[in-house]
Structures are given as C-alpha cells and as structure tokens.
Amino acid sequence: MAQLDLRAKLGILADAAKYDASCASSGTRKRSSEGQAKGIGSTEGMGICHAYAPDGRCISLLKILLTNSCIFDCHYCINRKSSNVRRARFTPAEVVELTLSFYRRNYIEGLFLSSGIIRSSDYTMEQLVEVARSLREDHHFRGYIHLKTIPDADPLLIEAAGRHADRLSINVELPTESGLARLAPEKSAPRIEGAMAGVRHKIEDRQDARRRYRSAPGFAPAGQSTQMIIGADAATDRDIMTKAHGLYDRHALRRVYYSAFSPIPDASAVLPLKRPPLIREHRLYQSDWMLRFYGYSLADISAAADPASGMLPLDMDPKLAWALRFREHFPVDVNRAPREALLRVPGLGVKAVNGILAARRWRRLRLEDIARLTRSVVKLRPFLIAEDWRPVRLGDRLEVAPPPPRQQLELFAA
C-alpha cells in the first residue's frame, strides 16, 4: 500500500463510512468538561449528530473507518475484499489526533468509528478500543464516542469498548438469515445476535451495579443499536419489521436503522441493479416509530402492509393505511377517548396528543383547538369528533385520499 498522508487517508476513510447510518447519539447521558480541572469535550452541545445527509453521513460527528481494508467479501459492501477501491488505514494515534484537532476547531462534537476487519476480529477490535481508551484516559475526552463492534471479537474486548464508548452497535446487516447467507456468507446471524445478547447483559449488569454502588464503572450508557440494509435481498417490509420487532424485544436496542441499498461501483452480479425508492426507507422509519411510541403491535404494522406482497404502501404513511383498513375504530372523540385511541388518529403525534389530554381537563375541545395543536386539521377531520364537529362516514370523505406522490430529491445528486 502506497504511503498516504493524513489528509488523503481522511478523504478515503470518511467517504467509506458514509454508508453507515447508525450514528445518532440520542440516549447518552450528559457529560461536560466545563468547570472540570482537566479534560476536553462535552455531550451537551446542540446539534450533536441529529443532522443527516441523504447518503448517511452525520454532520457533527467525525465519522470515519479505521480502515477500509477487509478480509470479508460481502457482496453489498464497497469495502469487500474483492473490491478495487483505494485502500487506507489509520493508526489509533492518528484517529485520536484527528478527533481532538477537529473538536478544538469546533467542527465536531464526537466520534463515530467503524472499521473493516483486518487480520482478525480480535486484532481489529483491539485497535478500535485503543482509540477510545486513549481519548478517555490519556486526553480525558468527554465528548460522545460511538464504536462499531465486531461480533466475533473476544468478550473482554467488548467489555473494554463498553467502558469507554457511549454507544456500541453491531450491524445485523440483512433482515433475513437466507439473505445474509447469500450475500454475506462469512457472517453468521446467530453469532451477530449472540454478540447483541452479550452487550445487553453487560448493560443490564452495570445498570444494576450502579444502582447499588455509585462508583461501579458504566457500560455503554447510550445502549446499543444496529443497522440493516433494505432492498439488497427479497425481504418484504413485513419481514423487515418482524426482524426489527424481534431485535427490540430480545436485545433492548435503542434504535434499528434502515439503510436503503445503494448500488456500488463494480457491484456483484447477485445484487439488484437499482436502489429501492428512498420513500420505502422513510415508511419503515414511520413504522418503527409506530412500534416504539404509538402503541401499535407488530400485527398492526403487518395489517397496514399489502396482504399479498407484504410491502407497505409508498403513497401514504402506514398510520393512515392502518386507519383506512380499520375504519370501525374511527371517528375518535377528542374529548373522551383514551390516549391509546388518540395516538392512532392519522396526523396526531405524541406531542399533540399530550396537548389534547392536558387541555381537555379544563374545557371541551372544539375543532379550532385541535387545529392549534397540529399542522393540518384538514387531514384529521374525517377521523375525529370535537365539540362542534362530527364527520360523515369515513368512506365518504374526499380528504382521506392520499396526496399526489412527490419525488424525493437527492441533495448530492450529480
């Protein structure tokens, strides 16, 4: 490998990391060096990795790979062994230097570090852990650190990673075992889920220990997350949400990220030629929100999908699709209905429902009161009853029809 300077390595390895979407810092505990005798960094700054570019890059994290060399040959990965991309590799000291330098310039608020696998899983994990250890112990860095972990790595290395990082993540890669066996034959679904289970047990053990002893060391306080690629295999939206629901249930994940497959240069012949529509990725995130915050069950989400194809409709959000399929649950009386029923009204979010519940303790709500809590009461009217409003039958309302489809533009399209 030709010698590259730090800037050239950064160009290669930052670009290689853009396919990884799982880098949100939500859930981490507050921590700052302000007022401390020593240390640098903070997790309290505004804008920490909440802005995403369409290709997955996170705006305020230094999001890089340690190396884009890899001993695996996953068909969907641009960094696979047989790919002819230009290779580069940081040393742990270089990543530490870059992180501190970028932070001092106010470019970033933290670090997201992943890597191709070099030599072995343990060797690669040692390198990742050394970066986090040096930042925390040598430089007292108090900013956010997210490490991507290697499923086959020694549990002691995962333990060390969790001591220094705010969040750990292990990519489940594909939603079905058959898809993983076909497109990433060197990876194993049971090993990936086994590693996730190990991280969950460590998180719970440390949480229990810290409840008993305040001095007990923490472990990945922002939890663990994962990412799955959609559109690279034949998995349906119903398959994907079933997998996500199982991961949330079995491993207490903070987030499952859905990354629409992007055709890569010199792609394998087993991959589709076209990427799935980006709106499909958006519909999956909406379904994920319905599972986690709106009280829908997996059966509800599955019912919103097309019975024959198992795919969610692209021309309307899944909450509206469910409401149109189960019209007998509507209209909902905003002055009497329980929170669970209000959350199922298309167009009412958690914040609006909380506002309705708070306001109706003092008086009966009219349609204009609901309009003040939402962006568009026109979409809501067929689904609710207010003091001065009662819709005709849901099936008779033209407002229920979805708007004409809009084309989602790409920010970095050529």
Short mmCIF file of C-alpha atoms in Angstrom, two decimals, residues 41-401:
data_model
loop_
_atom_site.label_atom_id
_atom_site.label_comp_id
_atom_site.label_asym_id
_atom_site.label_seq_id
_atom_site.Cartn_x
_atom_site.Cartn_y
_atom_site.Cartn_z
CA GLY A 41 -15.28 17.82 25.19
CA SER A 42 -18.95 17.62 26.04
CA THR A 43 -22.02 15.62 25.10
CA GLU A 44 -24.32 18.55 25.90
CA GLY A 45 -23.74 20.70 22.82
CA MET A 46 -26.62 21.44 20.50
CA GLY A 47 -26.72 19.67 17.16
CA ILE A 48 -24.81 16.57 18.12
CA CYS A 49 -25.37 14.17 15.20
CA HIS A 50 -29.02 14.97 14.62
CA ALA A 51 -28.46 16.17 11.06
CA TYR A 52 -28.00 13.61 8.32
CA ALA A 53 -27.06 13.87 4.70
CA PRO A 54 -29.09 11.67 2.32
CA ASP A 55 -26.17 9.28 1.88
CA GLY A 56 -25.97 8.55 5.59
CA ARG A 57 -23.26 10.96 6.67
CA CYS A 58 -23.78 12.53 10.06
CA ILE A 59 -22.98 16.20 10.13
CA SER A 60 -21.43 16.84 13.53
CA LEU A 61 -19.60 13.60 14.27
CA LEU A 62 -16.19 12.71 12.95
CA LYS A 63 -17.49 9.64 11.15
CA ILE A 64 -14.69 7.51 9.78
CA LEU A 65 -13.42 4.00 9.37
CA LEU A 66 -10.20 2.88 10.98
CA THR A 67 -9.53 1.10 7.69
CA ASN A 68 -11.47 0.16 4.58
CA SER A 69 -9.42 -2.99 4.08
CA CYS A 70 -11.37 -6.13 4.95
CA ILE A 71 -10.85 -9.87 4.93
CA PHE A 72 -14.57 -10.45 4.29
CA ASP A 73 -16.21 -10.38 0.87
CA CYS A 74 -19.81 -9.31 1.49
CA HIS A 75 -21.47 -8.68 -1.88
CA TYR A 76 -23.22 -5.45 -0.87
CA CYS A 77 -20.18 -3.79 0.72
CA ILE A 78 -17.99 -1.37 -1.21
CA ASN A 79 -15.07 -2.27 1.06
CA ARG A 80 -15.28 -6.01 0.45
CA LYS A 81 -12.07 -7.96 -0.15
CA SER A 82 -12.61 -8.23 -3.90
CA SER A 83 -13.46 -4.54 -4.40
CA ASN A 84 -10.92 -2.42 -6.25
CA VAL A 85 -11.44 0.72 -4.17
CA ARG A 86 -8.41 2.62 -2.95
CA ARG A 87 -7.41 1.36 0.49
CA ALA A 88 -6.22 3.30 3.51
CA ARG A 89 -5.70 2.74 7.21
CA PHE A 90 -5.36 4.98 10.24
CA THR A 91 -3.32 4.14 13.27
CA PRO A 92 -5.15 4.59 16.59
CA ALA A 93 -2.90 7.57 17.37
CA GLU A 94 -3.91 9.25 14.11
CA VAL A 95 -7.63 8.86 14.88
CA VAL A 96 -7.07 10.32 18.35
CA GLU A 97 -5.14 13.25 16.90
CA LEU A 98 -7.84 13.91 14.30
CA THR A 99 -10.66 13.75 16.83
CA LEU A 100 -9.00 16.20 19.22
CA SER A 101 -7.96 18.50 16.40
CA PHE A 102 -11.45 18.61 14.90
CA TYR A 103 -13.03 19.11 18.26
CA ARG A 104 -10.77 22.04 19.12
CA ARG A 105 -11.78 23.66 15.84
CA ASN A 106 -15.45 23.21 16.80
CA TYR A 107 -16.06 21.03 13.74
CA ILE A 108 -17.42 18.04 15.63
CA GLU A 109 -18.98 17.01 18.89
CA GLY A 110 -17.84 13.41 18.97
CA LEU A 111 -16.54 10.37 17.14
CA PHE A 112 -18.22 7.55 15.26
CA LEU A 113 -15.65 4.87 14.49
CA SER A 114 -16.15 1.70 12.50
CA SER A 115 -13.74 -0.49 10.57
CA GLY A 116 -13.23 -3.19 8.03
CA ILE A 117 -11.84 -6.37 9.55
CA ILE A 118 -8.08 -6.73 9.26
CA ARG A 119 -6.05 -9.79 10.33
CA SER A 120 -8.76 -10.98 12.74
CA SER A 121 -11.81 -9.80 14.62
CA ASP A 122 -9.81 -9.53 17.87
CA TYR A 123 -7.00 -7.51 16.31
CA THR A 124 -9.45 -5.07 14.72
CA MET A 125 -11.40 -4.70 17.95
CA GLU A 126 -8.16 -4.06 19.86
CA GLN A 127 -7.39 -1.16 17.53
CA LEU A 128 -10.88 0.35 17.96
CA VAL A 129 -10.71 0.01 21.73
CA GLU A 130 -7.27 1.63 21.83
CA VAL A 131 -8.68 4.74 20.15
CA ALA A 132 -11.47 5.06 22.73
CA ARG A 133 -9.14 4.25 25.63
CA SER A 134 -6.59 6.85 24.60
CA LEU A 135 -9.23 9.54 24.13
CA ARG A 136 -10.77 8.84 27.54
CA GLU A 137 -7.71 8.04 29.67
CA ASP A 138 -4.81 9.91 28.01
CA HIS A 139 -6.72 13.02 26.91
CA HIS A 140 -9.76 12.95 29.22
CA PHE A 141 -12.06 13.43 26.22
CA ARG A 142 -15.62 13.80 27.49
CA GLY A 143 -17.37 14.03 24.12
CA TYR A 144 -19.53 11.35 22.55
CA ILE A 145 -17.95 8.13 21.27
CA HIS A 146 -19.79 5.51 19.25
CA LEU A 147 -17.88 2.33 18.42
CA LYS A 148 -18.98 -0.26 15.90
CA THR A 149 -18.13 -3.63 17.42
CA ILE A 150 -17.11 -6.88 15.77
CA PRO A 151 -19.47 -9.78 16.60
CA ASP A 152 -16.69 -12.40 16.76
CA ALA A 153 -14.39 -10.36 19.00
CA ASP A 154 -13.32 -11.58 22.44
CA PRO A 155 -15.91 -10.63 25.13
CA LEU A 156 -13.13 -8.93 27.12
CA LEU A 157 -12.56 -6.54 24.23
CA ILE A 158 -16.30 -5.81 24.02
CA GLU A 159 -16.18 -5.18 27.76
CA ALA A 160 -13.34 -2.69 27.29
CA ALA A 161 -15.17 -1.00 24.42
CA GLY A 162 -18.28 -0.53 26.55
CA ARG A 163 -16.24 1.07 29.36
CA HIS A 164 -15.05 3.87 27.08
CA ALA A 165 -17.81 4.30 24.48
CA ASP A 166 -21.22 5.88 24.95
CA ARG A 167 -22.87 3.61 22.44
CA LEU A 168 -21.97 0.29 20.84
CA SER A 169 -23.52 -1.04 17.69
CA ILE A 170 -23.43 -4.33 15.86
CA ASN A 171 -24.80 -4.42 12.34
CA VAL A 172 -27.36 -7.14 11.74
CA GLU A 173 -26.67 -6.45 8.04
CA LEU A 174 -29.75 -8.04 6.41
CA PRO A 175 -33.27 -8.75 7.68
CA THR A 176 -33.35 -12.46 6.91
CA GLU A 177 -30.93 -15.31 7.57
CA SER A 178 -31.31 -16.52 3.99
CA GLY A 179 -30.33 -13.08 2.70
CA LEU A 180 -27.31 -12.97 4.99
CA ALA A 181 -26.21 -16.46 3.91
CA ARG A 182 -26.49 -15.46 0.26
CA LEU A 183 -24.91 -12.00 0.36
CA ALA A 184 -22.53 -12.26 3.34
CA PRO A 185 -21.69 -15.95 3.68
CA GLU A 186 -18.78 -15.32 6.08
CA LYS A 187 -21.13 -13.76 8.62
CA SER A 188 -23.49 -15.66 10.88
CA ALA A 189 -26.86 -14.45 12.13
CA PRO A 190 -26.63 -16.50 15.38
CA ARG A 191 -23.17 -15.03 16.11
CA ILE A 192 -24.41 -11.50 15.48
CA GLU A 193 -27.42 -11.95 17.75
CA GLY A 194 -25.23 -13.72 20.33
CA ALA A 195 -22.99 -10.65 20.47
CA MET A 196 -26.04 -8.39 20.84
CA ALA A 197 -27.29 -10.54 23.71
CA GLY A 198 -23.90 -10.28 25.40
CA VAL A 199 -23.94 -6.48 25.15
CA ARG A 200 -27.47 -6.36 26.56
CA HIS A 201 -26.50 -8.48 29.56
CA LYS A 202 -23.46 -6.29 30.26
CA ILE A 203 -25.55 -3.11 30.05
CA GLU A 204 -28.15 -4.52 32.44
CA ASP A 205 -25.49 -5.84 34.85
CA ARG A 206 -23.79 -2.45 35.02
CA GLN A 207 -27.05 -0.60 35.43
CA ASP A 208 -27.86 -2.86 38.36
CA ALA A 209 -24.37 -2.43 39.82
CA ARG A 210 -24.56 1.36 39.56
CA ARG A 211 -27.88 1.35 41.38
CA ARG A 212 -26.11 -0.39 44.25
CA TYR A 213 -22.70 1.30 44.06
CA ARG A 214 -22.23 4.74 42.53
CA SER A 215 -18.56 4.01 41.86
CA ALA A 216 -19.32 0.98 39.67
CA PRO A 217 -17.97 1.52 36.14
CA GLY A 218 -20.55 2.19 33.45
CA PHE A 219 -21.04 0.27 30.24
CA ALA A 220 -22.29 1.86 27.01
CA PRO A 221 -24.70 4.26 28.76
CA ALA A 222 -26.39 5.17 25.45
CA GLY A 223 -27.15 1.50 24.79
CA GLN A 224 -26.70 -0.41 21.58
CA SER A 225 -28.11 0.00 18.08
CA THR A 226 -27.98 -1.80 14.78
CA GLN A 227 -28.49 -1.23 11.07
CA MET A 228 -29.99 -3.37 8.35
CA ILE A 229 -29.76 -2.91 4.62
CA ILE A 230 -33.06 -2.90 2.75
CA GLY A 231 -33.57 -3.63 -0.90
CA ALA A 232 -30.46 -5.76 -1.42
CA ASP A 233 -32.39 -9.01 -0.96
CA ALA A 234 -36.00 -10.12 -1.40
CA ALA A 235 -37.12 -9.36 2.16
CA THR A 236 -40.50 -7.64 2.35
CA ASP A 237 -41.37 -4.74 4.62
CA ARG A 238 -43.28 -7.22 6.78
CA ASP A 239 -40.08 -9.33 7.10
CA ILE A 240 -38.06 -6.23 7.99
CA MET A 241 -40.44 -5.02 10.68
CA THR A 242 -40.70 -8.55 12.10
CA LYS A 243 -36.93 -8.64 12.40
CA ALA A 244 -36.79 -5.16 13.94
CA HIS A 245 -39.52 -6.01 16.46
CA GLY A 246 -37.63 -9.15 17.48
CA LEU A 247 -34.38 -7.20 17.94
CA TYR A 248 -36.06 -4.57 20.10
CA ASP A 249 -37.71 -7.28 22.17
CA ARG A 250 -34.75 -9.65 22.58
CA HIS A 251 -31.87 -7.19 22.89
CA ALA A 252 -33.44 -3.95 24.15
CA LEU A 253 -31.93 -1.95 21.29
CA ARG A 254 -32.16 1.83 21.37
CA ARG A 255 -32.53 2.07 17.61
CA VAL A 256 -32.75 0.00 14.48
CA TYR A 257 -31.60 1.95 11.43
CA TYR A 258 -32.81 1.15 7.94
CA SER A 259 -30.41 1.91 5.12
CA ALA A 260 -31.66 1.70 1.56
CA PHE A 261 -29.24 -0.33 -0.51
CA SER A 262 -27.08 1.85 -2.76
CA PRO A 263 -25.63 0.35 -5.93
CA ILE A 264 -21.85 0.38 -5.61
CA PRO A 265 -19.13 0.53 -8.28
CA ASP A 266 -18.22 -2.86 -9.76
CA ALA A 267 -21.12 -4.45 -7.89
CA SER A 268 -21.60 -8.20 -7.65
CA ALA A 269 -23.98 -9.74 -10.19
CA VAL A 270 -26.20 -11.08 -7.39
CA LEU A 271 -27.21 -7.55 -6.36
CA PRO A 272 -30.15 -5.64 -7.82
CA LEU A 273 -29.23 -3.03 -10.43
CA LYS A 274 -31.42 -0.31 -8.96
CA ARG A 275 -31.70 1.04 -5.45
CA PRO A 276 -35.10 0.82 -3.72
CA PRO A 277 -37.07 4.09 -3.58
CA LEU A 278 -35.89 6.21 -0.67
CA ILE A 279 -39.51 6.67 0.37
CA ARG A 280 -39.50 2.97 1.31
CA GLU A 281 -36.79 3.69 3.87
CA HIS A 282 -38.95 6.56 5.17
CA ARG A 283 -42.04 4.33 5.51
CA LEU A 284 -40.02 1.82 7.52
CA TYR A 285 -38.87 4.54 9.90
CA GLN A 286 -42.51 5.63 10.31
CA SER A 287 -43.49 2.03 11.10
CA ASP A 288 -40.61 1.80 13.56
CA TRP A 289 -41.93 4.93 15.31
CA MET A 290 -45.41 3.39 15.46
CA LEU A 291 -44.00 0.34 17.21
CA ARG A 292 -41.96 2.25 19.74
CA PHE A 293 -44.00 5.36 20.53
CA TYR A 294 -47.58 4.92 19.31
CA GLY A 295 -48.56 1.59 20.87
CA TYR A 296 -49.00 -0.38 17.66
CA SER A 297 -48.24 -4.10 17.72
CA LEU A 298 -46.32 -6.00 15.08
CA ALA A 299 -49.66 -7.43 13.91
CA ASP A 300 -50.97 -3.88 13.42
CA ILE A 301 -47.96 -2.95 11.29
CA SER A 302 -48.33 -6.14 9.28
CA ALA A 303 -52.01 -5.35 8.74
CA ALA A 304 -51.05 -1.99 7.22
CA ALA A 305 -48.96 -3.79 4.59
CA ASP A 306 -50.38 -5.23 1.41
CA PRO A 307 -51.64 -8.77 2.25
CA ALA A 308 -50.23 -10.27 -0.94
CA SER A 309 -46.85 -8.60 -1.29
CA GLY A 310 -46.11 -7.79 2.36
CA MET A 311 -45.00 -4.28 1.33
CA LEU A 312 -46.10 -1.05 2.98
CA PRO A 313 -47.83 1.43 0.68
CA LEU A 314 -45.47 4.10 -0.62
CA ASP A 315 -48.15 6.69 -1.35
CA MET A 316 -49.36 7.09 2.23
CA ASP A 317 -47.88 6.70 5.68
CA PRO A 318 -48.52 3.37 7.43
CA LYS A 319 -50.59 5.01 10.17
CA LEU A 320 -53.07 6.29 7.58
CA ALA A 321 -53.01 2.92 5.81
CA TRP A 322 -53.92 1.16 9.07
CA ALA A 323 -56.72 3.67 9.77
CA LEU A 324 -58.26 3.19 6.34
CA ARG A 325 -58.13 -0.58 6.75
CA PHE A 326 -59.78 -0.50 10.18
CA ARG A 327 -62.33 2.28 9.76
CA GLU A 328 -64.54 0.87 12.50
CA HIS A 329 -62.16 2.43 15.08
CA PHE A 330 -62.97 5.96 13.86
CA PRO A 331 -64.02 8.69 14.39
CA VAL A 332 -62.40 9.21 17.81
CA ASP A 333 -63.88 11.69 20.28
CA VAL A 334 -61.05 14.01 21.32
CA ASN A 335 -62.94 14.95 24.49
CA ARG A 336 -63.41 11.40 25.76
CA ALA A 337 -61.08 8.94 24.02
CA PRO A 338 -58.13 7.41 25.91
CA ARG A 339 -54.58 8.30 24.96
CA GLU A 340 -54.11 5.00 23.10
CA ALA A 341 -57.02 5.76 20.75
CA LEU A 342 -55.90 9.35 20.13
CA LEU A 343 -52.41 8.18 19.17
CA ARG A 344 -53.97 6.17 16.33
CA VAL A 345 -55.53 9.19 14.66
CA PRO A 346 -53.52 9.91 11.48
CA GLY A 347 -51.91 13.32 11.81
CA LEU A 348 -51.85 13.36 15.63
CA GLY A 349 -48.37 12.98 17.08
CA VAL A 350 -47.32 12.29 20.64
CA LYS A 351 -46.87 15.99 21.41
CA ALA A 352 -50.31 16.89 20.04
CA VAL A 353 -51.99 14.07 21.99
CA ASN A 354 -50.30 15.22 25.20
CA GLY A 355 -51.59 18.72 24.47
CA ILE A 356 -55.13 17.44 23.94
CA LEU A 357 -55.07 15.47 27.19
CA ALA A 358 -53.81 18.49 29.11
CA ALA A 359 -56.28 20.97 27.54
CA ARG A 360 -59.43 18.86 27.89
CA ARG A 361 -59.09 18.78 31.66
CA TRP A 362 -60.24 22.39 31.64
CA ARG A 363 -62.83 22.54 28.86
CA ARG A 364 -64.35 20.65 25.98
CA LEU A 365 -62.26 20.99 22.82
CA ARG A 366 -63.53 22.39 19.55
CA LEU A 367 -62.04 21.79 16.11
CA GLU A 368 -60.19 25.10 16.21
CA ASP A 369 -58.49 23.98 19.44
CA ILE A 370 -57.19 20.85 17.69
CA ALA A 371 -56.02 22.98 14.75
CA ARG A 372 -53.74 24.93 17.09
CA LEU A 373 -52.02 21.69 18.15
CA THR A 374 -51.43 20.22 14.70
CA ARG A 375 -50.01 21.20 11.34
CA SER A 376 -53.16 20.46 9.33
CA VAL A 377 -56.58 19.83 10.77
CA VAL A 378 -57.95 19.08 7.29
CA LYS A 379 -56.36 15.62 7.34
CA LEU A 380 -57.64 14.99 10.84
CA ARG A 381 -61.30 15.90 10.41
CA PRO A 382 -62.51 12.56 8.97
CA PHE A 383 -61.04 10.71 11.97
CA LEU A 384 -62.19 12.71 14.98
CA ILE A 385 -65.17 14.15 16.82
CA ALA A 386 -64.92 17.52 18.58
CA GLU A 387 -67.42 19.64 20.47
CA ASP A 388 -68.52 21.37 17.26
CA TRP A 389 -67.57 18.73 14.69
CA ARG A 390 -68.80 15.29 13.73
CA PRO A 391 -67.76 13.87 10.35
CA VAL A 392 -69.92 11.96 7.98
CA ARG A 393 -68.93 8.37 7.28
CA LEU A 394 -65.16 7.99 6.82
CA GLY A 395 -65.55 6.35 3.44
CA ASP A 396 -67.42 9.37 2.12
CA ARG A 397 -64.70 11.87 2.87
CA LEU A 398 -62.56 13.02 -0.02
CA GLU A 399 -59.89 14.37 2.35
CA VAL A 400 -58.87 10.80 3.18
CA ALA A 401 -57.41 10.32 -0.29
#
